[in-house]
Amino acid sequence: MTIALTDVKKIYQMGDNTVAALAGVTLHIRAGEFAAIMGPSGSGKSTLMNILGCLDRPTTGSYRLDRQEVATLNDDQLAVTRNKKIGFVFQNFNLLPRMSAVQNVALPLVYAGSDKKERQARAARALAMVGLQSRLDHRPNELSGGQRQRVAIARALVNDPSIIMADEPTGNLDTKSSNEIMDIFQDLNAQGRTVVLVTHEPDIAEFARRVIQVRDGLVVRDETRGGGPGVG
Ligand code: ADP
Ligand code: ADP
């Protein structure tokens, strides 16, 4: 599942002004990589993440995901690609407060058409993958911040995506919980999933093997540590 951006631009029209949120990004991320995107506020990180995650399309340039040109897909096709291939994790967890952990995690499966028993079983397996097998029936407000984010990770995993994308996943967590969450991302990466995360925090970026620095809509630094698989 290779990610290949070539000279991607994202232009926003603001009245008479245009803003180049991405000013020509060429970036390849190979299957199995663990990459952190860093950069100051306003540098284009969210825009880049939205394009990589098939939430949005480039204005110009090419985005090929697993050799499929996604830059030209319509909204429905984009949604199908996103739901099949990518799991999302957000800073604020985005869990539904009235639903239990297992119900939250099963939610993405409702659209996939499997029956309720099957959905619950798959959700329980995903929760076990993040160490929450004993919290299936807890609601978000009965869980710690770190546990809530683990529920969100389980939800991202339940469709078995090959890519996990996380936008500031530790932004609302203390250091201990942050490290636990990053350990989970490292495990998921070790199992062969591609992990791409946006973070402001150098300590968090340390967990990634590759650090991509963005500024003014451009990649200004791109460094991969060590050798082995996933080096791109
Ligand atoms: P970051 O995530 O690094 O803070 P963003 O990708 O959110 O950066 O924003 C990059 C630039 O694009 C900023 O100048 C921002 O104001 C602008 N921008 C982002 N989204 C929009 C939008 N929907 N409409 C207009 N301008 C936008
Ligand atoms: P921000 O980084 O500005 O705080 P979020 O991380 O909450 O915003 O969301 C980033 C983008 O992802 C937004 O464009 C939002 O519409 C979209 N988004 C939020 N939740 C989901 C979701 N569950 N599935 C798909 N897209 C989402």
mmCIF file of N, CA, C and O in Angstrom, residues 164-208:
data_model
loop_
_atom_site.group_PDB
_atom_site.id
_atom_site.type_symbol
_atom_site.label_atom_id
_atom_site.label_comp_id
_atom_site.label_asym_id
_atom_site.label_seq_id
_atom_site.Cartn_x
_atom_site.Cartn_y
_atom_site.Cartn_z
ATOM 1 N N ILE A 164 -2.802 3.434 9.242
ATOM 2 C CA ILE A 164 -3.387 4.148 10.376
ATOM 3 C C ILE A 164 -2.899 5.591 10.304
ATOM 4 O O ILE A 164 -1.685 5.834 10.201
ATOM 5 N N MET A 165 -3.840 6.544 10.342
ATOM 6 C CA MET A 165 -3.474 7.958 10.349
ATOM 7 C C MET A 165 -3.961 8.591 11.637
ATOM 8 O O MET A 165 -5.115 8.416 12.028
ATOM 9 N N ALA A 166 -3.079 9.329 12.290
ATOM 10 C CA ALA A 166 -3.414 9.897 13.590
ATOM 11 C C ALA A 166 -3.016 11.366 13.624
ATOM 12 O O ALA A 166 -1.884 11.721 13.297
ATOM 13 N N ASP A 167 -3.985 12.216 13.986
ATOM 14 C CA ASP A 167 -3.749 13.661 14.040
ATOM 15 C C ASP A 167 -3.612 14.081 15.501
ATOM 16 O O ASP A 167 -4.596 14.085 16.230
ATOM 17 N N GLU A 168 -2.395 14.373 15.931
ATOM 18 C CA GLU A 168 -2.107 14.744 17.325
ATOM 19 C C GLU A 168 -2.741 13.750 18.318
ATOM 20 O O GLU A 168 -3.450 14.156 19.247
ATOM 21 N N PRO A 169 -2.462 12.459 18.170
ATOM 22 C CA PRO A 169 -3.178 11.457 18.981
ATOM 23 C C PRO A 169 -2.884 11.552 20.473
ATOM 24 O O PRO A 169 -3.661 11.023 21.273
ATOM 25 N N THR A 170 -1.785 12.209 20.851
ATOM 26 C CA THR A 170 -1.430 12.306 22.277
ATOM 27 C C THR A 170 -1.621 13.721 22.808
ATOM 28 O O THR A 170 -1.222 14.017 23.930
ATOM 29 N N GLY A 171 -2.249 14.586 22.002
ATOM 30 C CA GLY A 171 -2.367 15.998 22.365
ATOM 31 C C GLY A 171 -3.142 16.265 23.639
ATOM 32 O O GLY A 171 -2.941 17.290 24.288
ATOM 33 N N ASN A 172 -4.041 15.328 24.011
ATOM 34 C CA ASN A 172 -4.833 15.518 25.234
ATOM 35 C C ASN A 172 -4.436 14.547 26.340
ATOM 36 O O ASN A 172 -5.211 14.318 27.265
ATOM 37 N N LEU A 173 -3.250 13.971 26.248
ATOM 38 C CA LEU A 173 -2.868 12.924 27.207
ATOM 39 C C LEU A 173 -1.620 13.301 28.000
ATOM 40 O O LEU A 173 -0.765 14.041 27.509
ATOM 41 N N ASP A 174 -1.535 12.741 29.219
ATOM 42 C CA ASP A 174 -0.315 12.943 30.004
ATOM 43 C C ASP A 174 0.811 12.077 29.432
ATOM 44 O O ASP A 174 0.585 11.248 28.541
ATOM 45 N N THR A 175 2.003 12.277 29.963
ATOM 46 C CA THR A 175 3.182 11.630 29.384
ATOM 47 C C THR A 175 3.077 10.105 29.417
ATOM 48 O O THR A 175 3.373 9.431 28.425
ATOM 49 N N LYS A 176 2.613 9.575 30.556
ATOM 50 C CA LYS A 176 2.545 8.112 30.692
ATOM 51 C C LYS A 176 1.557 7.517 29.675
ATOM 52 O O LYS A 176 1.874 6.567 28.967
ATOM 53 N N SER A 177 0.364 8.118 29.602
ATOM 54 C CA SER A 177 -0.629 7.625 28.637
ATOM 55 C C SER A 177 -0.136 7.816 27.207
ATOM 56 O O SER A 177 -0.365 6.960 26.345
ATOM 57 N N SER A 178 0.526 8.943 26.954
ATOM 58 C CA SER A 178 1.058 9.198 25.600
ATOM 59 C C SER A 178 2.021 8.097 25.193
ATOM 60 O O SER A 178 1.955 7.577 24.072
ATOM 61 N N ASN A 179 2.904 7.731 26.118
ATOM 62 C CA ASN A 179 3.885 6.692 25.794
ATOM 63 C C ASN A 179 3.205 5.343 25.552
ATOM 64 O O ASN A 179 3.614 4.581 24.674
ATOM 65 N N GLU A 180 2.153 5.066 26.320
ATOM 66 C CA GLU A 180 1.407 3.812 26.106
ATOM 67 C C GLU A 180 0.751 3.796 24.722
ATOM 68 O O GLU A 180 0.757 2.773 24.031
ATOM 69 N N ILE A 181 0.190 4.941 24.345
ATOM 70 C CA ILE A 181 -0.443 5.038 23.023
ATOM 71 C C ILE A 181 0.599 4.854 21.920
ATOM 72 O O ILE A 181 0.378 4.134 20.939
ATOM 73 N N MET A 182 1.760 5.482 22.115
ATOM 74 C CA MET A 182 2.805 5.358 21.093
ATOM 75 C C MET A 182 3.334 3.933 21.011
ATOM 76 O O MET A 182 3.678 3.461 19.924
ATOM 77 N N ASP A 183 3.391 3.242 22.162
ATOM 78 C CA ASP A 183 3.781 1.818 22.143
ATOM 79 C C ASP A 183 2.801 1.008 21.291
ATOM 80 O O ASP A 183 3.202 0.095 20.559
ATOM 81 N N ILE A 184 1.521 1.339 21.404
ATOM 82 C CA ILE A 184 0.517 0.626 20.601
ATOM 83 C C ILE A 184 0.743 0.895 19.108
ATOM 84 O O ILE A 184 0.730 -0.024 18.287
ATOM 85 N N PHE A 185 0.999 2.162 18.759
ATOM 86 C CA PHE A 185 1.268 2.463 17.343
ATOM 87 C C PHE A 185 2.504 1.702 16.860
ATOM 88 O O PHE A 185 2.535 1.204 15.724
ATOM 89 N N GLN A 186 3.516 1.612 17.725
ATOM 90 C CA GLN A 186 4.720 0.858 17.330
ATOM 91 C C GLN A 186 4.389 -0.616 17.109
ATOM 92 O O GLN A 186 4.883 -1.236 16.169
ATOM 93 N N ASP A 187 3.548 -1.180 17.982
ATOM 94 C CA ASP A 187 3.131 -2.585 17.805
ATOM 95 C C ASP A 187 2.384 -2.761 16.485
ATOM 96 O O ASP A 187 2.626 -3.715 15.741
ATOM 97 N N LEU A 188 1.455 -1.852 16.218
ATOM 98 C CA LEU A 188 0.666 -1.949 14.983
ATOM 99 C C LEU A 188 1.577 -1.850 13.765
ATOM 100 O O LEU A 188 1.395 -2.549 12.768
ATOM 101 N N ASN A 189 2.580 -0.977 13.866
ATOM 102 C CA ASN A 189 3.554 -0.843 12.791
ATOM 103 C C ASN A 189 4.383 -2.124 12.641
ATOM 104 O O ASN A 189 4.610 -2.595 11.527
ATOM 105 N N ALA A 190 4.765 -2.702 13.789
ATOM 106 C CA ALA A 190 5.558 -3.947 13.753
ATOM 107 C C ALA A 190 4.765 -5.085 13.102
ATOM 108 O O ALA A 190 5.340 -5.995 12.511
ATOM 109 N N GLN A 191 3.427 -5.015 13.213
ATOM 110 C CA GLN A 191 2.569 -6.022 12.567
ATOM 111 C C GLN A 191 2.417 -5.766 11.071
ATOM 112 O O GLN A 191 1.683 -6.487 10.390
ATOM 113 N N GLY A 192 3.028 -4.684 10.568
ATOM 114 C CA GLY A 192 3.032 -4.449 9.126
ATOM 115 C C GLY A 192 2.168 -3.299 8.657
ATOM 116 O O GLY A 192 2.129 -2.995 7.470
ATOM 117 N N ARG A 193 1.466 -2.652 9.595
ATOM 118 C CA ARG A 193 0.640 -1.526 9.171
ATOM 119 C C ARG A 193 1.491 -0.269 8.992
ATOM 120 O O ARG A 193 2.426 -0.048 9.757
ATOM 121 N N THR A 194 1.130 0.521 8.013
ATOM 122 C CA THR A 194 1.738 1.834 7.853
ATOM 123 C C THR A 194 1.120 2.768 8.888
ATOM 124 O O THR A 194 -0.096 2.770 9.060
ATOM 125 N N VAL A 195 1.956 3.534 9.581
ATOM 126 C CA VAL A 195 1.446 4.499 10.556
ATOM 127 C C VAL A 195 1.964 5.881 10.169
ATOM 128 O O VAL A 195 3.169 6.067 9.978
ATOM 129 N N VAL A 196 1.037 6.829 10.023
ATOM 130 C CA VAL A 196 1.398 8.214 9.729
ATOM 131 C C VAL A 196 0.729 9.081 10.776
ATOM 132 O O VAL A 196 -0.492 9.009 10.959
ATOM 133 N N LEU A 197 1.514 9.868 11.509
ATOM 134 C CA LEU A 197 0.897 10.720 12.517
ATOM 135 C C LEU A 197 1.403 12.141 12.417
ATOM 136 O O LEU A 197 2.518 12.393 11.957
ATOM 137 N N VAL A 198 0.551 13.066 12.813
ATOM 138 C CA VAL A 198 0.917 14.472 12.926
ATOM 139 C C VAL A 198 1.142 14.764 14.401
ATOM 140 O O VAL A 198 0.343 14.352 15.244
ATOM 141 N N THR A 199 2.254 15.416 14.710
ATOM 142 C CA THR A 199 2.484 15.802 16.102
ATOM 143 C C THR A 199 3.308 17.088 16.178
ATOM 144 O O THR A 199 4.116 17.382 15.296
ATOM 145 N N HIS A 200 3.084 17.848 17.234
ATOM 146 C CA HIS A 200 3.910 19.012 17.538
ATOM 147 C C HIS A 200 5.101 18.622 18.406
ATOM 148 O O HIS A 200 6.034 19.403 18.570
ATOM 149 N N GLU A 201 5.001 17.442 19.052
ATOM 150 C CA GLU A 201 5.921 17.129 20.137
ATOM 151 C C GLU A 201 7.098 16.281 19.661
ATOM 152 O O GLU A 201 6.910 15.154 19.227
ATOM 153 N N PRO A 202 8.320 16.811 19.791
ATOM 154 C CA PRO A 202 9.511 16.047 19.392
ATOM 155 C C PRO A 202 9.600 14.694 20.102
ATOM 156 O O PRO A 202 10.001 13.703 19.484
ATOM 157 N N ASP A 203 9.190 14.633 21.386
ATOM 158 C CA ASP A 203 9.253 13.363 22.121
ATOM 159 C C ASP A 203 8.368 12.299 21.480
ATOM 160 O O ASP A 203 8.676 11.105 21.537
ATOM 161 N N ILE A 204 7.253 12.743 20.920
ATOM 162 C CA ILE A 204 6.336 11.810 20.263
ATOM 163 C C ILE A 204 6.885 11.402 18.892
ATOM 164 O O ILE A 204 6.841 10.230 18.513
ATOM 165 N N ALA A 205 7.434 12.374 18.176
ATOM 166 C CA ALA A 205 8.000 12.078 16.852
ATOM 167 C C ALA A 205 9.136 11.061 16.948
ATOM 168 O O ALA A 205 9.383 10.304 16.002
ATOM 169 N N GLU A 206 9.824 11.045 18.101
ATOM 170 C CA GLU A 206 10.901 10.075 18.353
ATOM 171 C C GLU A 206 10.465 8.630 18.137
ATOM 172 O O GLU A 206 11.286 7.773 17.824
ATOM 173 N N PHE A 207 9.213 8.352 18.364
ATOM 174 C CA PHE A 207 8.725 6.980 18.206
ATOM 175 C C PHE A 207 8.694 6.558 16.740
ATOM 176 O O PHE A 207 8.696 5.373 16.435
ATOM 177 N N ALA A 208 8.601 7.532 15.863
ATOM 178 C CA ALA A 208 8.543 7.230 14.427
ATOM 179 C C ALA A 208 9.949 7.058 13.883
ATOM 180 O O ALA A 208 10.893 7.678 14.370
#
